[in-house]
Coordinates of C-alpha atoms in Angstrom, one line a residue:
M743 CA 24.4 -49.6 8.9
P744 CA 22.1 -51.4 6.7
L745 CA 20.2 -50.0 3.7
L746 CA 16.6 -49.9 3.4
T747 CA 15.2 -53.6 3.3
Q748 CA 12.4 -52.5 0.4
R749 CA 13.2 -50.3 -2.1
P750 CA 10.7 -49.0 -5.1
L751 CA 11.3 -49.9 -8.3
R752 CA 11.8 -47.1 -10.7
L753 CA 11.8 -47.1 -14.0
L754 CA 14.1 -44.3 -14.8
A755 CA 16.4 -44.4 -11.6
L756 CA 19.5 -44.2 -13.9
T757 CA 18.5 -40.8 -14.6
W758 CA 20.4 -39.6 -11.6
L759 CA 23.5 -40.0 -13.9
L760 CA 22.1 -37.6 -16.5
G761 CA 23.0 -34.1 -14.8
V762 CA 21.4 -31.6 -16.3
S763 CA 18.4 -32.6 -18.5
S764 CA 15.1 -31.2 -20.5
S765 CA 12.5 -32.4 -22.9
A766 CA 11.5 -30.8 -26.1
M767 CA 8.0 -32.0 -26.6
A768 CA 4.8 -29.8 -26.4
V769 CA 3.8 -29.8 -23.0
D770 CA 1.4 -27.5 -20.9
L771 CA 4.0 -26.6 -18.3
R772 CA 7.6 -26.1 -17.6
L773 CA 9.3 -27.0 -14.3
A774 CA 12.6 -26.2 -13.2
V775 CA 13.6 -29.2 -10.5
A776 CA 16.1 -29.4 -8.2
A777 CA 18.6 -32.5 -9.4
N778 CA 18.2 -34.3 -5.9
F779 CA 14.3 -34.4 -7.0
T780 CA 14.8 -35.7 -10.7
D781 CA 13.5 -39.5 -10.0
T782 CA 10.8 -38.2 -7.7
A783 CA 9.7 -35.3 -10.1
R784 CA 9.3 -37.7 -13.0
E785 CA 6.9 -40.0 -11.2
L786 CA 5.0 -37.1 -10.0
I787 CA 4.5 -35.8 -13.6
A788 CA 3.4 -39.2 -14.8
A789 CA 1.1 -39.3 -11.9
F790 CA -0.2 -35.4 -12.9
A791 CA -0.7 -36.5 -16.2
D792 CA -2.8 -39.3 -15.2
T793 CA -5.0 -37.0 -12.9
T794 CA -5.3 -34.2 -14.9
G795 CA -4.5 -35.0 -18.7
L796 CA -2.0 -32.4 -18.5
E797 CA 1.7 -33.0 -19.7
A798 CA 4.7 -31.1 -18.0
S799 CA 8.5 -31.2 -19.0
A800 CA 11.1 -30.7 -16.3
S801 CA 14.4 -29.5 -16.4
Y802 CA 17.0 -30.8 -13.9
G803 CA 20.2 -29.2 -12.3
S804 CA 21.6 -27.6 -9.3
T805 CA 19.1 -24.9 -7.4
G806 CA 21.8 -22.2 -7.9
K807 CA 22.2 -22.8 -11.4
L808 CA 18.2 -23.4 -12.1
Y809 CA 18.2 -19.8 -10.2
A810 CA 20.3 -18.1 -12.3
Q811 CA 18.5 -19.3 -15.6
I812 CA 15.0 -18.1 -14.2
R813 CA 16.9 -14.7 -13.5
N814 CA 18.2 -14.5 -17.0
G815 CA 14.9 -15.2 -18.3
A816 CA 14.6 -18.8 -18.9
P817 CA 10.9 -19.8 -19.4
F818 CA 9.8 -21.8 -16.6
D819 CA 6.4 -22.0 -15.1
V820 CA 7.3 -23.6 -11.9
F821 CA 10.5 -24.2 -9.6
L822 CA 11.2 -26.7 -7.1
A823 CA 14.0 -25.6 -5.6
A824 CA 16.1 -27.8 -2.9
D825 CA 16.3 -25.0 -0.7
S826 CA 13.8 -21.8 0.9
R827 CA 16.6 -19.2 0.0
R828 CA 16.3 -19.1 -4.0
P829 CA 12.4 -19.0 -4.1
E830 CA 12.6 -16.5 -1.5
L831 CA 14.6 -14.2 -3.5
L832 CA 12.6 -14.8 -6.4
E833 CA 9.5 -13.8 -4.4
Q834 CA 11.5 -10.3 -3.5
Q835 CA 12.6 -9.9 -6.8
G836 CA 9.1 -10.1 -8.1
M837 CA 10.0 -12.9 -10.5
G838 CA 7.7 -15.4 -8.3
L839 CA 4.2 -15.1 -7.7
S840 CA 4.0 -13.6 -3.7
G841 CA 2.1 -16.1 -1.6
S842 CA 2.6 -19.3 -3.8
R843 CA 5.7 -20.2 -2.2
F844 CA 5.5 -23.5 0.3
T845 CA 7.5 -26.3 1.3
Y846 CA 7.0 -29.3 -0.7
A847 CA 9.9 -31.7 0.9
R848 CA 12.5 -32.0 3.4
G849 CA 15.5 -33.6 2.1
T850 CA 17.6 -36.4 3.9
L851 CA 21.6 -35.9 3.6
V852 CA 23.3 -39.6 3.9
L853 CA 26.8 -40.5 3.4
W854 CA 26.7 -43.2 0.7
S855 CA 29.1 -45.9 -0.5
P856 CA 28.2 -48.6 -2.9
E857 CA 31.1 -50.8 -0.7
P858 CA 29.1 -53.1 2.1
G859 CA 30.6 -52.5 5.4
T860 CA 32.4 -49.3 4.7
L861 CA 30.7 -47.1 6.9
A862 CA 30.4 -49.7 9.9
A863 CA 31.7 -46.8 11.9
P864 CA 30.9 -43.4 10.1
E865 CA 32.4 -40.7 11.9
A866 CA 35.5 -42.7 12.3
W867 CA 36.0 -43.5 9.1
L868 CA 35.9 -40.1 7.9
A869 CA 38.1 -38.8 10.7
A870 CA 40.8 -41.6 9.5
G871 CA 40.7 -40.2 5.9
D872 CA 42.0 -43.7 4.9
F873 CA 40.5 -42.8 1.3
K874 CA 41.5 -41.3 -2.0
R875 CA 38.1 -39.2 -2.7
L876 CA 34.9 -38.1 -0.9
A877 CA 32.3 -36.8 -3.0
M878 CA 29.7 -33.9 -2.3
A879 CA 27.9 -31.2 -4.3
N880 CA 28.8 -27.6 -4.6
P881 CA 28.1 -25.8 -1.6
K882 CA 27.6 -22.4 -3.5
T883 CA 25.4 -23.9 -6.0
A884 CA 23.5 -27.1 -4.2
P885 CA 21.8 -27.0 -1.0
Y886 CA 22.7 -30.9 -0.2
G887 CA 26.4 -29.6 -0.7
L888 CA 26.2 -27.0 1.7
A889 CA 24.4 -29.4 4.2
A890 CA 27.8 -31.6 3.5
Q891 CA 29.8 -28.8 4.3
Q892 CA 27.8 -28.2 7.6
V893 CA 28.3 -32.0 8.6
L894 CA 32.3 -31.9 7.9
A895 CA 32.2 -28.8 10.0
H896 CA 30.3 -30.2 12.6
L897 CA 33.0 -32.8 12.9
G898 CA 35.8 -30.7 12.6
L899 CA 36.9 -31.9 9.2
W900 CA 36.3 -29.4 6.8
Q901 CA 39.9 -28.2 6.5
P902 CA 41.5 -31.5 7.0
L903 CA 39.2 -33.2 4.0
Q904 CA 40.1 -30.3 1.6
P905 CA 42.6 -32.6 -0.4
K906 CA 40.0 -35.3 -0.8
L907 CA 37.0 -33.6 -1.7
V908 CA 35.8 -33.8 -5.1
R909 CA 32.6 -31.4 -5.9
G910 CA 29.7 -32.1 -8.4
E911 CA 28.3 -29.1 -9.9
S912 CA 24.9 -30.7 -8.4
I913 CA 24.0 -33.5 -6.3
A914 CA 23.3 -35.5 -9.3
Q915 CA 27.1 -35.4 -10.2
A916 CA 28.3 -36.2 -6.8
F917 CA 26.1 -39.6 -6.9
Q918 CA 27.7 -40.1 -10.1
F919 CA 31.2 -39.9 -8.6
V920 CA 30.5 -42.4 -6.2
A921 CA 28.1 -45.1 -8.5
T922 CA 31.2 -44.9 -10.9
S923 CA 33.4 -45.8 -8.4
N924 CA 35.1 -42.1 -9.2
A925 CA 34.9 -41.5 -5.3
Q926 CA 35.0 -43.9 -2.4
A927 CA 32.0 -42.6 -1.0
G928 CA 29.5 -39.1 -1.2
F929 CA 27.4 -36.9 0.7
V930 CA 24.0 -37.6 -1.2
A931 CA 20.3 -37.4 -1.0
L932 CA 18.5 -40.3 0.3
A933 CA 16.0 -39.9 -2.5
Q934 CA 19.3 -41.1 -4.5
V935 CA 19.7 -44.4 -3.0
I936 CA 16.2 -45.6 -2.9
A937 CA 16.2 -45.1 -6.6
W938 CA 19.6 -46.8 -7.1
P939 CA 19.3 -50.1 -9.0
G940 CA 22.9 -51.1 -8.2
P941 CA 24.4 -52.7 -5.1
E942 CA 22.9 -51.6 -1.6
G943 CA 26.3 -50.7 -0.4
A944 CA 26.6 -48.9 2.6
L945 CA 24.7 -46.0 4.3
W946 CA 24.8 -43.6 7.2
R947 CA 21.8 -41.5 7.9
I948 CA 23.5 -38.3 9.2
P949 CA 21.7 -36.7 12.5
R950 CA 19.6 -34.1 11.7
E951 CA 21.4 -31.6 13.9
Y952 CA 24.5 -31.9 12.4
Y953 CA 23.2 -29.7 9.4
S954 CA 20.3 -27.2 8.8
P955 CA 17.1 -28.7 7.4
V956 CA 16.7 -29.1 3.7
N957 CA 13.4 -27.5 3.2
Q958 CA 12.5 -27.6 -0.4
Q959 CA 10.2 -25.0 -1.7
A960 CA 8.1 -24.5 -4.7
I961 CA 7.3 -21.3 -6.2
L962 CA 5.0 -20.5 -9.2
L963 CA 7.0 -18.2 -11.4
S964 CA 6.0 -14.9 -13.2
H965 CA 6.0 -16.7 -16.5
G966 CA 3.5 -19.3 -15.2
R967 CA 1.2 -16.4 -13.8
E968 CA -1.5 -17.0 -16.2
N969 CA -0.8 -20.7 -16.7
D970 CA -3.6 -22.8 -15.4
A971 CA -1.7 -25.8 -15.9
A972 CA 1.2 -24.5 -13.4
H973 CA -1.5 -23.6 -11.0
Q974 CA -3.0 -27.4 -11.3
W975 CA 0.4 -28.7 -10.6
L976 CA 1.0 -26.8 -7.3
T977 CA -2.1 -28.1 -6.4
F978 CA -1.3 -31.4 -7.2
L979 CA 1.9 -31.4 -5.0
H980 CA -0.4 -30.9 -1.8
S981 CA -2.4 -33.9 -2.7
P982 CA -2.2 -37.3 -0.8
R983 CA -1.2 -39.3 -4.3
A984 CA 1.5 -36.8 -4.7
Q985 CA 3.0 -36.8 -1.0
R986 CA 2.9 -40.6 -1.2
I987 CA 5.2 -40.6 -3.9
I988 CA 7.3 -38.1 -2.3
E989 CA 7.5 -40.0 0.9
Q990 CA 8.4 -43.2 -1.1
Y991 CA 11.7 -41.6 -2.1
G992 CA 12.5 -40.9 1.4
Y993 CA 11.1 -37.2 1.9
D994 CA 9.2 -35.5 4.9
T995 CA 6.1 -33.9 4.0
S996 CA 4.6 -33.3 7.2
D997 CA 4.5 -29.8 8.6

């Protein structure tokens, strides 16, 4: 299946290979951002600064690990998760402001290989198992990893492929396994492939009915309750400019 014929240029596309990162500069607000949203968030942060004059920094990682950091007192103002469960838990636990939680993006899971023609018949390719390694994120900490597990379970391949699965701590690490040829293919986010500056390779957009919706939710955290910049960031995410950026990376923003 051919990849997108036109892909937006991303000055910071290689951030997919970095895993968890953060900025130590003086900023107006601090974000905890799911790894799949790395490139998108960087572009949004630049647009936010251009629109408001406010500076944001972000730390990127798996949703599960960021959630644990927040529970342990990490001083983030806003959490942009890759699921709805962790933001809901934070709201229930009193660590997120009630009523501030909303879905800012809906993600798309794909199977990707940098080798053209690999996925001409993706389900048959997976079933044949004629590969050494297949990458995915850890289902326990990364929502896209859970989605990948659901896909393999739907195909009846979760148990048969166990010896060939390599799990990244985040979706960023899963993508790295494939991009560096340590895995022949991997379950990754469409946004990662759009941002990738390397060979287009082969792509399978997995049918939506194969996995639960990846509803990515944001929430204002207790640390950011009195931070006007954090409130402005959440308002900005609803703006047409922000939604255009999010959609350019392959996410859905419709209600």
